[in-house]
Amino acid sequence: RQHFSFPSIFIYGHTSSGKTYVMQTLLTTLQLPHVFVNCVEYFTSRLLLEEILIQLQSCSSGTEQSPPVHCDTLNDFVRLFKQALASRELQDQTLYIVLDRAEQLREMEANILPAFLRLQELTDKNVTVVLLSEIVWELFRPNIGCFEPFTMYFPDYSIGHLQKILSQNHPPEYSADFYAAYINILLGVFYMVCRDLKELRHLAALNFAKYCEPVVRGEANERDTRKLWKNIEPHLKKAMQTVYLREIS
């Protein structure tokens, strides 16, 4: 914890590939001092810088309530940041600042992104900035030279991974094998057009009642996959036309 980490890390991958969840779980489980900010919620440089300082104050004091912070410029941020880190609890450990949906930084002032990439150098403190994004680093890189972060790619879930993850949500009134067979059918239809875990989870919840209809009516048992497929097929095809549109709900 006392060793200086890499100044900035850029983690990218498609939506719902586990970037945010893995980082939150890692930092919480290892009890590492960190600040976690969503750049969509704090969409201006002032809001973003002030939120980092507010979380940092609550982290160092151990309390939820923090006094309001006013930070108008990057120079103010560096000064207040160094003051907040002066507490002994954080001085000898790496502090991690995680900026989720970091592509929003491109909409802010031109000096914000280069400053975050080399915040360790600007503050002379043991701090690592982690950028989480859905787009590649080449679309981030400013025209002028800047510090290159350590880049890491989160690949999409394979169909086997999605099968395992989605099968964990099976309703208690049905067997795990029955629900796993349903997920297998769902992925067979949607996997080529949709890899988004959240969207697939929504589709699974939306169409499961229709899949169970023959079983509920007593026309088939849980192992009659052919009857169950014939019943659900037209509904899945209709749903495939409106993936991401939320028209069928």
Tab-separated table of C-alpha atoms in Angstrom:
chain	number	residue	atom	x	y	z
A	1	ARG	CA	0.000	0.000	0.000
A	2	GLN	CA	2.911	2.366	0.604
A	3	HIS	CA	4.453	1.872	-2.854
A	4	PHE	CA	3.647	4.436	-5.514
A	5	SER	CA	1.267	2.974	-8.074
A	6	PHE	CA	1.059	3.857	-11.780
A	7	PRO	CA	-0.216	7.485	-12.048
A	8	SER	CA	-3.222	6.674	-14.256
A	9	ILE	CA	-4.989	3.547	-15.502
A	10	PHE	CA	-7.443	3.474	-18.410
A	11	ILE	CA	-9.934	0.568	-18.356
A	12	TYR	CA	-12.242	0.185	-21.348
A	13	GLY	CA	-14.786	-2.279	-22.678
A	14	HIS	CA	-18.375	-2.433	-23.891
A	15	THR	CA	-21.273	-1.665	-21.573
A	16	SER	CA	-22.111	-4.360	-18.997
A	17	SER	CA	-18.705	-6.034	-19.162
A	18	GLY	CA	-18.097	-5.682	-15.410
A	19	LYS	CA	-15.708	-2.703	-15.279
A	20	THR	CA	-17.501	-0.692	-12.599
A	21	TYR	CA	-18.557	-3.708	-10.544
A	22	VAL	CA	-15.069	-5.226	-10.502
A	23	MET	CA	-13.444	-1.938	-9.467
A	24	GLN	CA	-15.992	-1.269	-6.707
A	25	THR	CA	-15.693	-4.824	-5.383
A	26	LEU	CA	-11.891	-4.775	-5.509
A	27	LEU	CA	-11.533	-1.449	-3.686
A	28	THR	CA	-14.176	-2.322	-1.072
A	29	THR	CA	-12.958	-5.863	-0.399
A	30	LEU	CA	-9.328	-4.816	-0.026
A	31	GLN	CA	-10.437	-1.728	1.982
A	32	LEU	CA	-8.335	0.600	-0.142
A	33	PRO	CA	-8.853	4.354	0.301
A	34	HIS	CA	-10.711	5.516	-2.780
A	35	VAL	CA	-13.050	8.064	-4.334
A	36	PHE	CA	-15.645	6.847	-6.851
A	37	VAL	CA	-17.338	9.439	-9.093
A	38	ASN	CA	-19.702	9.042	-12.044
A	39	CYS	CA	-18.850	11.699	-14.630
A	40	VAL	CA	-22.405	11.703	-16.001
A	41	GLU	CA	-23.788	12.844	-12.635
A	42	TYR	CA	-21.038	15.434	-12.150
A	43	PHE	CA	-20.954	16.750	-15.694
A	44	THR	CA	-18.941	19.963	-15.258
A	45	SER	CA	-15.347	20.283	-14.124
A	46	ARG	CA	-16.363	22.274	-11.042
A	47	LEU	CA	-18.944	19.702	-9.910
A	48	LEU	CA	-16.491	16.865	-10.546
A	49	LEU	CA	-13.577	18.432	-8.657
A	50	GLU	CA	-15.771	19.448	-5.729
A	51	GLU	CA	-17.301	15.970	-5.444
A	52	ILE	CA	-13.839	14.367	-5.319
A	53	LEU	CA	-12.824	16.711	-2.498
A	54	ILE	CA	-16.089	16.098	-0.593
A	55	GLN	CA	-15.664	12.323	-0.776
A	56	LEU	CA	-12.011	12.667	0.183
A	57	GLN	CA	-12.905	14.665	3.289
A	58	SER	CA	-15.494	12.107	4.397
A	59	CYS	CA	-12.983	9.308	3.683
A	60	SER	CA	-10.295	10.902	5.848
A	61	SER	CA	-12.634	11.957	8.665
A	62	GLY	CA	-14.622	8.725	8.695
A	63	THR	CA	-17.962	10.581	8.684
A	64	GLU	CA	-20.662	10.792	6.044
A	65	GLN	CA	-21.358	14.520	6.415
A	66	SER	CA	-18.723	16.861	5.016
A	67	PRO	CA	-18.693	20.661	4.900
A	68	PRO	CA	-19.341	22.212	1.483
A	69	VAL	CA	-16.303	22.654	-0.737
A	70	HIS	CA	-15.806	25.446	-3.264
A	71	CYS	CA	-13.316	24.742	-6.031
A	72	ASP	CA	-13.318	27.027	-9.068
A	73	THR	CA	-10.016	26.149	-10.750
A	74	LEU	CA	-7.599	23.277	-11.133
A	75	ASN	CA	-5.046	25.157	-9.009
A	76	ASP	CA	-7.591	25.346	-6.185
A	77	PHE	CA	-8.230	21.620	-6.553
A	78	VAL	CA	-4.536	20.710	-6.281
A	79	ARG	CA	-4.129	22.908	-3.185
A	80	LEU	CA	-7.253	21.565	-1.440
A	81	PHE	CA	-6.410	18.010	-2.481
A	82	LYS	CA	-2.988	18.207	-0.816
A	83	GLN	CA	-4.581	19.641	2.317
A	84	ALA	CA	-7.137	16.818	2.477
A	85	LEU	CA	-4.404	14.196	2.117
A	86	ALA	CA	-2.409	15.694	4.977
A	87	SER	CA	-4.311	13.478	7.448
A	88	ARG	CA	-2.207	10.553	8.650
A	89	GLU	CA	-4.782	7.936	7.644
A	90	LEU	CA	-4.216	8.608	3.933
A	91	GLN	CA	-0.685	9.963	3.804
A	92	ASP	CA	1.140	6.608	3.640
A	93	GLN	CA	-1.244	4.724	1.308
A	94	THR	CA	-2.127	4.893	-2.355
A	95	LEU	CA	-5.384	6.783	-2.879
A	96	TYR	CA	-7.458	5.650	-5.876
A	97	ILE	CA	-9.682	8.124	-7.718
A	98	VAL	CA	-12.055	6.208	-10.003
A	99	LEU	CA	-13.860	8.203	-12.702
A	100	ASP	CA	-16.694	6.145	-14.173
A	101	ARG	CA	-18.091	7.044	-17.623
A	102	ALA	CA	-14.856	8.937	-18.186
A	103	GLU	CA	-15.716	9.727	-21.817
A	104	GLN	CA	-17.598	12.735	-20.392
A	105	LEU	CA	-14.228	14.316	-19.576
A	106	ARG	CA	-13.841	15.100	-23.277
A	107	GLU	CA	-16.727	17.591	-22.948
A	108	MET	CA	-14.998	19.518	-20.153
A	109	GLU	CA	-12.159	22.052	-20.252
A	110	ALA	CA	-9.095	20.958	-22.220
A	111	ASN	CA	-6.824	20.878	-19.156
A	112	ILE	CA	-8.952	18.488	-17.056
A	113	LEU	CA	-8.048	15.179	-18.711
A	114	PRO	CA	-4.250	15.824	-18.895
A	115	ALA	CA	-4.336	16.961	-15.248
A	116	PHE	CA	-6.019	13.756	-14.069
A	117	LEU	CA	-3.560	11.649	-16.069
A	118	ARG	CA	-0.631	13.151	-14.164
A	119	LEU	CA	-2.290	14.084	-10.875
A	120	GLN	CA	0.394	12.147	-8.997
A	121	GLU	CA	3.046	14.478	-10.423
A	122	LEU	CA	1.003	17.662	-9.884
A	123	THR	CA	0.266	16.929	-6.229
A	124	ASP	CA	3.449	14.995	-5.399
A	125	LYS	CA	1.208	12.522	-3.561
A	126	ASN	CA	0.658	8.776	-3.781
A	127	VAL	CA	-2.495	8.843	-5.929
A	128	THR	CA	-3.694	6.780	-8.891
A	129	VAL	CA	-6.506	7.921	-11.191
A	130	VAL	CA	-8.545	5.103	-12.800
A	131	LEU	CA	-10.637	6.000	-15.863
A	132	LEU	CA	-13.508	3.663	-16.786
A	133	SER	CA	-14.866	4.060	-20.298
A	134	GLU	CA	-16.763	2.335	-23.095
A	135	ILE	CA	-14.557	3.824	-25.826
A	136	VAL	CA	-10.919	3.216	-26.730
A	137	TRP	CA	-8.028	5.420	-25.593
A	138	GLU	CA	-7.325	6.637	-29.140
A	139	LEU	CA	-10.608	8.605	-29.011
A	140	PHE	CA	-9.479	10.225	-25.749
A	141	ARG	CA	-5.924	11.230	-26.573
A	142	PRO	CA	-5.637	15.050	-26.774
A	143	ASN	CA	-3.973	16.663	-29.797
A	144	ILE	CA	-1.152	17.950	-27.623
A	145	GLY	CA	1.166	15.509	-25.901
A	146	CYS	CA	-0.069	14.046	-22.631
A	147	PHE	CA	0.881	11.333	-20.178
A	148	GLU	CA	-0.083	7.887	-21.523
A	149	PRO	CA	-2.056	5.834	-18.989
A	150	PHE	CA	-1.696	2.105	-18.443
A	151	THR	CA	-4.530	0.630	-20.545
A	152	MET	CA	-6.556	-2.478	-19.732
A	153	TYR	CA	-9.319	-4.088	-21.803
A	154	PHE	CA	-12.400	-5.836	-20.399
A	155	PRO	CA	-13.636	-8.238	-23.104
A	156	ASP	CA	-17.321	-8.960	-23.704
A	157	TYR	CA	-18.902	-11.874	-21.882
A	158	SER	CA	-18.925	-15.081	-23.915
A	159	ILE	CA	-22.211	-16.920	-24.405
A	160	GLY	CA	-21.095	-19.385	-21.708
A	161	HIS	CA	-20.480	-16.556	-19.227
A	162	LEU	CA	-23.890	-15.025	-19.979
A	163	GLN	CA	-25.534	-18.435	-19.544
A	164	LYS	CA	-24.005	-18.825	-16.067
A	165	ILE	CA	-24.774	-15.267	-14.950
A	166	LEU	CA	-28.381	-15.172	-16.181
A	167	SER	CA	-29.142	-18.666	-14.856
A	168	GLN	CA	-28.473	-17.445	-11.314
A	169	ASN	CA	-31.724	-15.437	-11.412
A	170	HIS	CA	-34.024	-18.475	-11.644
A	171	PRO	CA	-37.344	-18.145	-9.744
A	172	PRO	CA	-37.605	-20.415	-6.666
A	173	GLU	CA	-40.816	-22.063	-7.890
A	174	TYR	CA	-39.014	-23.594	-10.884
A	175	SER	CA	-35.961	-25.818	-11.021
A	176	ALA	CA	-32.541	-24.435	-11.930
A	177	ASP	CA	-32.316	-26.786	-14.951
A	178	PHE	CA	-35.658	-25.549	-16.289
A	179	TYR	CA	-34.595	-21.913	-16.076
A	180	ALA	CA	-31.157	-22.694	-17.538
A	181	ALA	CA	-32.863	-24.317	-20.549
A	182	TYR	CA	-34.950	-21.166	-20.986
A	183	ILE	CA	-31.838	-18.956	-20.852
A	184	ASN	CA	-30.213	-21.206	-23.440
A	185	ILE	CA	-33.146	-20.650	-25.814
A	186	LEU	CA	-33.130	-16.892	-25.127
A	187	LEU	CA	-29.412	-16.573	-25.870
A	188	GLY	CA	-29.800	-18.689	-29.008
A	189	VAL	CA	-32.150	-16.010	-30.349
A	190	PHE	CA	-30.619	-12.779	-29.014
A	191	TYR	CA	-26.873	-13.364	-28.630
A	192	MET	CA	-26.006	-12.332	-32.201
A	193	VAL	CA	-27.845	-8.990	-31.896
A	194	CYS	CA	-27.394	-8.149	-28.206
A	195	ARG	CA	-24.480	-8.787	-25.799
A	196	ASP	CA	-25.650	-6.292	-23.158
A	197	LEU	CA	-26.134	-8.176	-19.880
A	198	LYS	CA	-28.666	-5.659	-18.532
A	199	GLU	CA	-30.762	-5.827	-21.674
A	200	LEU	CA	-30.630	-9.638	-21.763
A	201	ARG	CA	-31.663	-9.771	-18.094
A	202	HIS	CA	-34.613	-7.497	-18.905
A	203	LEU	CA	-35.614	-9.711	-21.851
A	204	ALA	CA	-35.314	-12.854	-19.732
A	205	ALA	CA	-37.615	-11.452	-17.044
A	206	LEU	CA	-40.051	-10.123	-19.644
A	207	ASN	CA	-40.595	-13.370	-21.548
A	208	PHE	CA	-40.302	-16.034	-18.856
A	209	ALA	CA	-44.031	-16.009	-17.990
A	210	LYS	CA	-44.878	-16.717	-21.649
A	211	TYR	CA	-42.350	-19.589	-21.698
A	212	CYS	CA	-44.024	-21.141	-18.633
A	213	GLU	CA	-47.597	-20.922	-19.972
A	214	PRO	CA	-47.796	-24.561	-21.252
A	215	VAL	CA	-46.491	-25.818	-17.900
A	216	VAL	CA	-48.956	-23.677	-15.937
A	217	ARG	CA	-51.877	-24.890	-18.097
A	218	GLY	CA	-50.765	-28.505	-17.671
A	219	GLU	CA	-50.184	-29.002	-21.398
A	220	ALA	CA	-46.491	-29.796	-20.964
A	221	ASN	CA	-43.958	-30.568	-18.261
A	222	GLU	CA	-40.609	-28.874	-17.669
A	223	ARG	CA	-38.790	-31.323	-19.948
A	224	ASP	CA	-40.996	-30.797	-23.032
A	225	THR	CA	-38.585	-28.332	-24.581
A	226	ARG	CA	-40.111	-28.668	-28.064
A	227	LYS	CA	-43.594	-27.557	-26.920
A	228	LEU	CA	-42.123	-24.809	-24.791
A	229	TRP	CA	-40.024	-23.550	-27.725
A	230	LYS	CA	-43.012	-23.505	-30.106
A	231	ASN	CA	-44.982	-21.462	-27.599
A	232	ILE	CA	-42.267	-18.876	-26.968
A	233	GLU	CA	-40.738	-18.596	-30.471
A	234	PRO	CA	-43.143	-15.985	-31.956
A	235	HIS	CA	-42.860	-13.811	-28.848
A	236	LEU	CA	-39.062	-13.884	-28.928
A	237	LYS	CA	-39.028	-12.968	-32.613
A	238	LYS	CA	-41.329	-10.049	-31.911
A	239	ALA	CA	-39.170	-8.945	-28.984
A	240	MET	CA	-36.053	-9.115	-31.172
A	241	GLN	CA	-37.461	-6.344	-33.361
A	242	THR	CA	-37.604	-4.021	-30.366
A	243	VAL	CA	-34.350	-4.797	-28.536
A	244	TYR	CA	-33.253	-1.669	-26.602
A	245	LEU	CA	-36.534	0.119	-27.454
A	246	ARG	CA	-38.596	-1.071	-24.434
A	247	GLU	CA	-41.750	-1.236	-26.580
A	248	ILE	CA	-42.788	-4.671	-25.316
A	249	SER	CA	-43.140	-4.514	-21.536
